[in-house]
Amino acid sequence: EKINKVCQQLNIINDCDIIHAYAEAYNRKLTQVFCFKVPTTFYEVTLEERARMFGPTCVVPQLTKCLLYENRLAPPDARDIPYSKYYLMIYQYERKFSEPKFHTFIKSLRSTDKKFVFLTKSSYKWSFVEEAEASKIVGSVHNGMSPIGLTDMEIPVLVDSWIKSDFIYVGGLHPFTKAKVKLSELLSSFKTT
């Protein structure tokens, strides 16, 4: 009964997954977040159909996915953007991830910081983190992965430079919960580039 009243006052759906996403967003000091439940057919339809599920203002380039990437040769406590054990990447669904471009980007960052000039190509061995481990680190499961639940706030969050919208749609910590977040607020809440 109390939860119903709070949800009514906040104008949010009384759903455990939605409430969890809002609570984690609040913990991360994100205030411009809007959470949605999507149908179980969400991953079976085109990106255009997915965008329409969020209403007329959503377009495909706003749909993003988050993946946890690991430098298997970095020490477990490495958390600097030019040299980290993990990177949480946010990029558009319509784009493909490119490891060579990612490595070139990281290499460009380390070249501007004297602390990292000693690193060579052999200092990196890239792989996507196994789903079970990624769930522990990010605080969410596959298809719900999101910076909102990131358990280690020192992990760099990398946002695809092609993302130009004020708002993007990310995972909502559950496969059928999504969150619309203000990109500038997201960038200021995490260690990002």
PDB file of C-alpha atoms in Angstrom:
ATOM      1  CA  GLU A   1       0.000   0.000   0.000  1.00  0.00           C
ATOM      2  CA  LYS A   2       2.804   2.457   0.888  1.00  0.00           C
ATOM      3  CA  ILE A   3       4.676   1.613  -2.304  1.00  0.00           C
ATOM      4  CA  ASN A   4       1.512   2.243  -4.341  1.00  0.00           C
ATOM      5  CA  LYS A   5       1.154   5.696  -2.783  1.00  0.00           C
ATOM      6  CA  VAL A   6       4.802   6.574  -3.390  1.00  0.00           C
ATOM      7  CA  CYS A   7       4.570   5.413  -7.010  1.00  0.00           C
ATOM      8  CA  GLN A   8       1.434   7.506  -7.507  1.00  0.00           C
ATOM      9  CA  GLN A   9       3.116  10.575  -5.996  1.00  0.00           C
ATOM     10  CA  LEU A  10       6.177  10.094  -8.205  1.00  0.00           C
ATOM     11  CA  ASN A  11       4.025   9.237 -11.223  1.00  0.00           C
ATOM     12  CA  ILE A  12       5.892   5.982 -11.903  1.00  0.00           C
ATOM     13  CA  ILE A  13       4.725   2.443 -12.576  1.00  0.00           C
ATOM     14  CA  ASN A  14       4.554   0.201  -9.507  1.00  0.00           C
ATOM     15  CA  ASP A  15       6.858  -2.469 -10.875  1.00  0.00           C
ATOM     16  CA  CYS A  16       9.877  -3.913  -9.022  1.00  0.00           C
ATOM     17  CA  ASP A  17      12.188  -3.581 -12.039  1.00  0.00           C
ATOM     18  CA  ILE A  18      11.114   0.005 -12.749  1.00  0.00           C
ATOM     19  CA  ILE A  19      11.491   0.978  -9.079  1.00  0.00           C
ATOM     20  CA  HIS A  20      14.937  -0.669  -8.986  1.00  0.00           C
ATOM     21  CA  ALA A  21      16.088   1.276 -12.075  1.00  0.00           C
ATOM     22  CA  TYR A  22      14.854   4.576 -10.620  1.00  0.00           C
ATOM     23  CA  ALA A  23      16.511   3.834  -7.257  1.00  0.00           C
ATOM     24  CA  GLU A  24      19.868   3.095  -8.893  1.00  0.00           C
ATOM     25  CA  ALA A  25      19.583   6.206 -11.079  1.00  0.00           C
ATOM     26  CA  TYR A  26      18.859   8.269  -7.976  1.00  0.00           C
ATOM     27  CA  ASN A  27      21.921   6.749  -6.244  1.00  0.00           C
ATOM     28  CA  ARG A  28      24.006   7.894  -9.237  1.00  0.00           C
ATOM     29  CA  LYS A  29      22.534  11.410  -8.919  1.00  0.00           C
ATOM     30  CA  LEU A  30      20.721  11.086 -12.240  1.00  0.00           C
ATOM     31  CA  THR A  31      17.550  13.160 -12.084  1.00  0.00           C
ATOM     32  CA  GLN A  32      16.406  13.202 -15.707  1.00  0.00           C
ATOM     33  CA  VAL A  33      15.615   9.513 -16.101  1.00  0.00           C
ATOM     34  CA  PHE A  34      12.397   7.985 -17.404  1.00  0.00           C
ATOM     35  CA  CYS A  35      11.989   4.205 -17.117  1.00  0.00           C
ATOM     36  CA  PHE A  36       9.840   2.019 -19.344  1.00  0.00           C
ATOM     37  CA  LYS A  37       8.736  -1.589 -19.507  1.00  0.00           C
ATOM     38  CA  VAL A  38       9.010  -3.029 -22.998  1.00  0.00           C
ATOM     39  CA  PRO A  39       7.135  -6.055 -24.327  1.00  0.00           C
ATOM     40  CA  THR A  40       8.808  -9.462 -24.331  1.00  0.00           C
ATOM     41  CA  THR A  41       8.882  -9.214 -28.141  1.00  0.00           C
ATOM     42  CA  PHE A  42      11.183  -6.166 -27.956  1.00  0.00           C
ATOM     43  CA  TYR A  43      14.258  -8.025 -29.249  1.00  0.00           C
ATOM     44  CA  GLU A  44      12.318  -9.728 -32.047  1.00  0.00           C
ATOM     45  CA  VAL A  45      11.347  -6.547 -33.913  1.00  0.00           C
ATOM     46  CA  THR A  46      13.276  -4.043 -36.035  1.00  0.00           C
ATOM     47  CA  LEU A  47      15.079  -1.075 -34.527  1.00  0.00           C
ATOM     48  CA  GLU A  48      12.463   1.227 -36.065  1.00  0.00           C
ATOM     49  CA  GLU A  49       9.697  -0.701 -34.296  1.00  0.00           C
ATOM     50  CA  ARG A  50      11.645  -0.578 -31.029  1.00  0.00           C
ATOM     51  CA  ALA A  51      12.003   3.204 -31.303  1.00  0.00           C
ATOM     52  CA  ARG A  52       8.239   3.563 -31.869  1.00  0.00           C
ATOM     53  CA  MET A  53       7.619   1.675 -28.603  1.00  0.00           C
ATOM     54  CA  PHE A  54       9.080   4.683 -26.742  1.00  0.00           C
ATOM     55  CA  GLY A  55       6.825   7.197 -28.449  1.00  0.00           C
ATOM     56  CA  PRO A  56       6.974   9.608 -31.374  1.00  0.00           C
ATOM     57  CA  THR A  57      10.045  11.524 -30.176  1.00  0.00           C
ATOM     58  CA  CYS A  58      12.363   8.491 -30.113  1.00  0.00           C
ATOM     59  CA  VAL A  59      14.474   7.765 -33.190  1.00  0.00           C
ATOM     60  CA  VAL A  60      16.741   4.798 -33.903  1.00  0.00           C
ATOM     61  CA  PRO A  61      20.057   6.661 -33.258  1.00  0.00           C
ATOM     62  CA  GLN A  62      18.917   7.186 -29.639  1.00  0.00           C
ATOM     63  CA  LEU A  63      18.753   3.420 -29.019  1.00  0.00           C
ATOM     64  CA  THR A  64      21.969   2.280 -27.386  1.00  0.00           C
ATOM     65  CA  LYS A  65      23.528  -0.818 -25.895  1.00  0.00           C
ATOM     66  CA  CYS A  66      26.124  -1.176 -23.177  1.00  0.00           C
ATOM     67  CA  LEU A  67      28.932  -3.692 -23.238  1.00  0.00           C
ATOM     68  CA  LEU A  68      31.707  -4.329 -20.769  1.00  0.00           C
ATOM     69  CA  TYR A  69      35.097  -4.641 -22.419  1.00  0.00           C
ATOM     70  CA  GLU A  70      38.229  -5.874 -20.674  1.00  0.00           C
ATOM     71  CA  ASN A  71      41.947  -5.389 -21.106  1.00  0.00           C
ATOM     72  CA  ARG A  72      43.034  -8.823 -19.915  1.00  0.00           C
ATOM     73  CA  LEU A  73      46.628  -7.641 -19.427  1.00  0.00           C
ATOM     74  CA  ALA A  74      45.814  -4.680 -17.174  1.00  0.00           C
ATOM     75  CA  PRO A  75      46.127  -5.079 -13.405  1.00  0.00           C
ATOM     76  CA  PRO A  76      42.789  -5.573 -11.593  1.00  0.00           C
ATOM     77  CA  ASP A  77      42.902  -2.103 -10.024  1.00  0.00           C
ATOM     78  CA  ALA A  78      43.683  -0.149 -13.244  1.00  0.00           C
ATOM     79  CA  ARG A  79      40.902   2.448 -13.650  1.00  0.00           C
ATOM     80  CA  ASP A  80      42.429   5.343 -15.613  1.00  0.00           C
ATOM     81  CA  ILE A  81      40.707   6.121 -18.906  1.00  0.00           C
ATOM     82  CA  PRO A  82      43.899   5.575 -20.983  1.00  0.00           C
ATOM     83  CA  TYR A  83      44.634   2.292 -19.175  1.00  0.00           C
ATOM     84  CA  SER A  84      41.859   0.484 -17.366  1.00  0.00           C
ATOM     85  CA  LYS A  85      41.045  -3.133 -16.661  1.00  0.00           C
ATOM     86  CA  TYR A  86      37.430  -2.521 -17.756  1.00  0.00           C
ATOM     87  CA  TYR A  87      35.523  -0.100 -19.953  1.00  0.00           C
ATOM     88  CA  LEU A  88      31.762   0.182 -20.088  1.00  0.00           C
ATOM     89  CA  MET A  89      30.926   1.177 -23.629  1.00  0.00           C
ATOM     90  CA  ILE A  90      27.700   2.821 -24.737  1.00  0.00           C
ATOM     91  CA  TYR A  91      27.099   2.796 -28.452  1.00  0.00           C
ATOM     92  CA  GLN A  92      24.238   2.905 -30.902  1.00  0.00           C
ATOM     93  CA  TYR A  93      22.418  -0.287 -31.808  1.00  0.00           C
ATOM     94  CA  GLU A  94      22.706   0.622 -35.476  1.00  0.00           C
ATOM     95  CA  ARG A  95      26.515   0.737 -35.327  1.00  0.00           C
ATOM     96  CA  LYS A  96      28.972  -2.129 -35.105  1.00  0.00           C
ATOM     97  CA  PHE A  97      31.757  -2.260 -32.538  1.00  0.00           C
ATOM     98  CA  SER A  98      35.262  -2.152 -34.022  1.00  0.00           C
ATOM     99  CA  GLU A  99      38.133  -3.374 -31.853  1.00  0.00           C
ATOM    100  CA  PRO A 100      40.821  -1.731 -34.042  1.00  0.00           C
ATOM    101  CA  LYS A 101      39.051   1.656 -33.804  1.00  0.00           C
ATOM    102  CA  PHE A 102      38.605   1.190 -30.068  1.00  0.00           C
ATOM    103  CA  HIS A 103      42.305   0.387 -29.632  1.00  0.00           C
ATOM    104  CA  THR A 104      43.287   3.401 -31.760  1.00  0.00           C
ATOM    105  CA  PHE A 105      41.090   5.616 -29.590  1.00  0.00           C
ATOM    106  CA  ILE A 106      42.640   4.307 -26.346  1.00  0.00           C
ATOM    107  CA  LYS A 107      46.105   4.669 -27.864  1.00  0.00           C
ATOM    108  CA  SER A 108      45.365   8.328 -28.687  1.00  0.00           C
ATOM    109  CA  LEU A 109      44.371   8.945 -25.047  1.00  0.00           C
ATOM    110  CA  ARG A 110      47.521   7.428 -23.617  1.00  0.00           C
ATOM    111  CA  SER A 111      49.729   9.462 -25.965  1.00  0.00           C
ATOM    112  CA  THR A 112      48.509  12.689 -24.317  1.00  0.00           C
ATOM    113  CA  ASP A 113      49.323  11.522 -20.785  1.00  0.00           C
ATOM    114  CA  LYS A 114      53.015  11.101 -19.921  1.00  0.00           C
ATOM    115  CA  LYS A 115      52.100   8.594 -17.226  1.00  0.00           C
ATOM    116  CA  PHE A 116      51.084   6.117 -19.943  1.00  0.00           C
ATOM    117  CA  VAL A 117      53.678   6.626 -22.697  1.00  0.00           C
ATOM    118  CA  PHE A 118      55.481   3.427 -21.664  1.00  0.00           C
ATOM    119  CA  LEU A 119      52.498   1.320 -22.745  1.00  0.00           C
ATOM    120  CA  THR A 120      52.801  -0.589 -26.003  1.00  0.00           C
ATOM    121  CA  LYS A 121      50.460  -2.645 -28.135  1.00  0.00           C
ATOM    122  CA  SER A 122      51.535  -5.671 -26.085  1.00  0.00           C
ATOM    123  CA  SER A 123      50.101  -3.975 -22.956  1.00  0.00           C
ATOM    124  CA  TYR A 124      46.606  -4.729 -24.234  1.00  0.00           C
ATOM    125  CA  LYS A 125      44.630  -7.875 -24.900  1.00  0.00           C
ATOM    126  CA  TRP A 126      40.969  -7.095 -25.492  1.00  0.00           C
ATOM    127  CA  SER A 127      37.893  -9.226 -24.920  1.00  0.00           C
ATOM    128  CA  PHE A 128      34.265  -8.838 -23.980  1.00  0.00           C
ATOM    129  CA  VAL A 129      33.679  -9.795 -20.356  1.00  0.00           C
ATOM    130  CA  GLU A 130      31.829 -13.067 -19.761  1.00  0.00           C
ATOM    131  CA  GLU A 131      28.156 -12.459 -19.020  1.00  0.00           C
ATOM    132  CA  ALA A 132      28.206 -13.722 -15.410  1.00  0.00           C
ATOM    133  CA  GLU A 133      31.218 -11.572 -14.498  1.00  0.00           C
ATOM    134  CA  ALA A 134      29.823  -8.554 -16.374  1.00  0.00           C
ATOM    135  CA  SER A 135      26.559  -8.869 -14.441  1.00  0.00           C
ATOM    136  CA  LYS A 136      28.447  -8.638 -11.135  1.00  0.00           C
ATOM    137  CA  ILE A 137      30.511  -5.645 -12.221  1.00  0.00           C
ATOM    138  CA  VAL A 138      27.753  -3.691 -13.939  1.00  0.00           C
ATOM    139  CA  GLY A 139      24.895  -4.734 -11.671  1.00  0.00           C
ATOM    140  CA  SER A 140      22.628  -5.919 -14.458  1.00  0.00           C
ATOM    141  CA  VAL A 141      22.097  -8.803 -16.828  1.00  0.00           C
ATOM    142  CA  HIS A 142      22.435  -9.088 -20.597  1.00  0.00           C
ATOM    143  CA  ASN A 143      19.975  -6.806 -22.448  1.00  0.00           C
ATOM    144  CA  GLY A 144      19.539  -4.791 -19.258  1.00  0.00           C
ATOM    145  CA  MET A 145      23.156  -3.651 -18.987  1.00  0.00           C
ATOM    146  CA  SER A 146      23.399   0.007 -18.115  1.00  0.00           C
ATOM    147  CA  PRO A 147      25.677   2.585 -16.524  1.00  0.00           C
ATOM    148  CA  ILE A 148      22.815   3.166 -14.076  1.00  0.00           C
ATOM    149  CA  GLY A 149      23.707   0.046 -12.086  1.00  0.00           C
ATOM    150  CA  LEU A 150      27.488   0.252 -12.344  1.00  0.00           C
ATOM    151  CA  THR A 151      28.859  -1.136  -9.082  1.00  0.00           C
ATOM    152  CA  ASP A 152      32.399   0.206  -9.595  1.00  0.00           C
ATOM    153  CA  MET A 153      32.092   3.934 -10.289  1.00  0.00           C
ATOM    154  CA  GLU A 154      35.785   4.127 -11.205  1.00  0.00           C
ATOM    155  CA  ILE A 155      35.294   2.073 -14.370  1.00  0.00           C
ATOM    156  CA  PRO A 156      35.477   4.447 -17.339  1.00  0.00           C
ATOM    157  CA  VAL A 157      32.246   4.829 -19.310  1.00  0.00           C
ATOM    158  CA  LEU A 158      32.954   5.437 -22.994  1.00  0.00           C
ATOM    159  CA  VAL A 159      30.170   6.979 -25.076  1.00  0.00           C
ATOM    160  CA  ASP A 160      30.204   6.564 -28.849  1.00  0.00           C
ATOM    161  CA  SER A 161      31.048   9.925 -30.455  1.00  0.00           C
ATOM    162  CA  TRP A 162      28.307   9.333 -33.036  1.00  0.00           C
ATOM    163  CA  ILE A 163      25.665   9.815 -30.335  1.00  0.00           C
ATOM    164  CA  LYS A 164      24.399  13.378 -30.748  1.00  0.00           C
ATOM    165  CA  SER A 165      20.965  13.307 -29.059  1.00  0.00           C
ATOM    166  CA  ASP A 166      20.176  15.093 -25.795  1.00  0.00           C
ATOM    167  CA  PHE A 167      18.521  11.900 -24.545  1.00  0.00           C
ATOM    168  CA  ILE A 168      19.465   8.269 -25.159  1.00  0.00           C
ATOM    169  CA  TYR A 169      17.812   4.972 -24.267  1.00  0.00           C
ATOM    170  CA  VAL A 170      19.911   2.510 -22.262  1.00  0.00           C
ATOM    171  CA  GLY A 171      19.233  -0.748 -20.463  1.00  0.00           C
ATOM    172  CA  GLY A 172      17.213  -0.467 -17.280  1.00  0.00           C
ATOM    173  CA  LEU A 173      18.976  -3.248 -15.296  1.00  0.00           C
ATOM    174  CA  HIS A 174      16.439  -5.842 -16.476  1.00  0.00           C
ATOM    175  CA  PRO A 175      16.065  -7.162 -20.051  1.00  0.00           C
ATOM    176  CA  PHE A 176      12.570  -5.684 -20.418  1.00  0.00           C
ATOM    177  CA  THR A 177      13.175  -2.388 -18.612  1.00  0.00           C
ATOM    178  CA  LYS A 178      14.728   0.533 -20.477  1.00  0.00           C
ATOM    179  CA  ALA A 179      15.724   3.992 -19.309  1.00  0.00           C
ATOM    180  CA  LYS A 180      15.705   7.275 -21.177  1.00  0.00           C
ATOM    181  CA  VAL A 181      18.563   9.360 -19.765  1.00  0.00           C
ATOM    182  CA  LYS A 182      19.883  12.844 -20.445  1.00  0.00           C
ATOM    183  CA  LEU A 183      23.292  12.338 -22.037  1.00  0.00           C
ATOM    184  CA  SER A 184      24.942  15.427 -20.502  1.00  0.00           C
ATOM    185  CA  GLU A 185      23.826  14.349 -17.024  1.00  0.00           C
ATOM    186  CA  LEU A 186      25.130  10.838 -17.654  1.00  0.00           C
ATOM    187  CA  LEU A 187      28.490  12.214 -18.783  1.00  0.00           C
ATOM    188  CA  SER A 188      28.850  14.349 -15.661  1.00  0.00           C
ATOM    189  CA  SER A 189      27.913  11.499 -13.287  1.00  0.00           C
ATOM    190  CA  PHE A 190      30.546   8.989 -14.383  1.00  0.00           C
ATOM    191  CA  LYS A 191      34.206   8.874 -15.366  1.00  0.00           C
ATOM    192  CA  THR A 192      33.546   9.355 -19.081  1.00  0.00           C
ATOM    193  CA  THR A 193      34.986  10.337 -22.389  1.00  0.00           C
TER     194      THR A 193
END
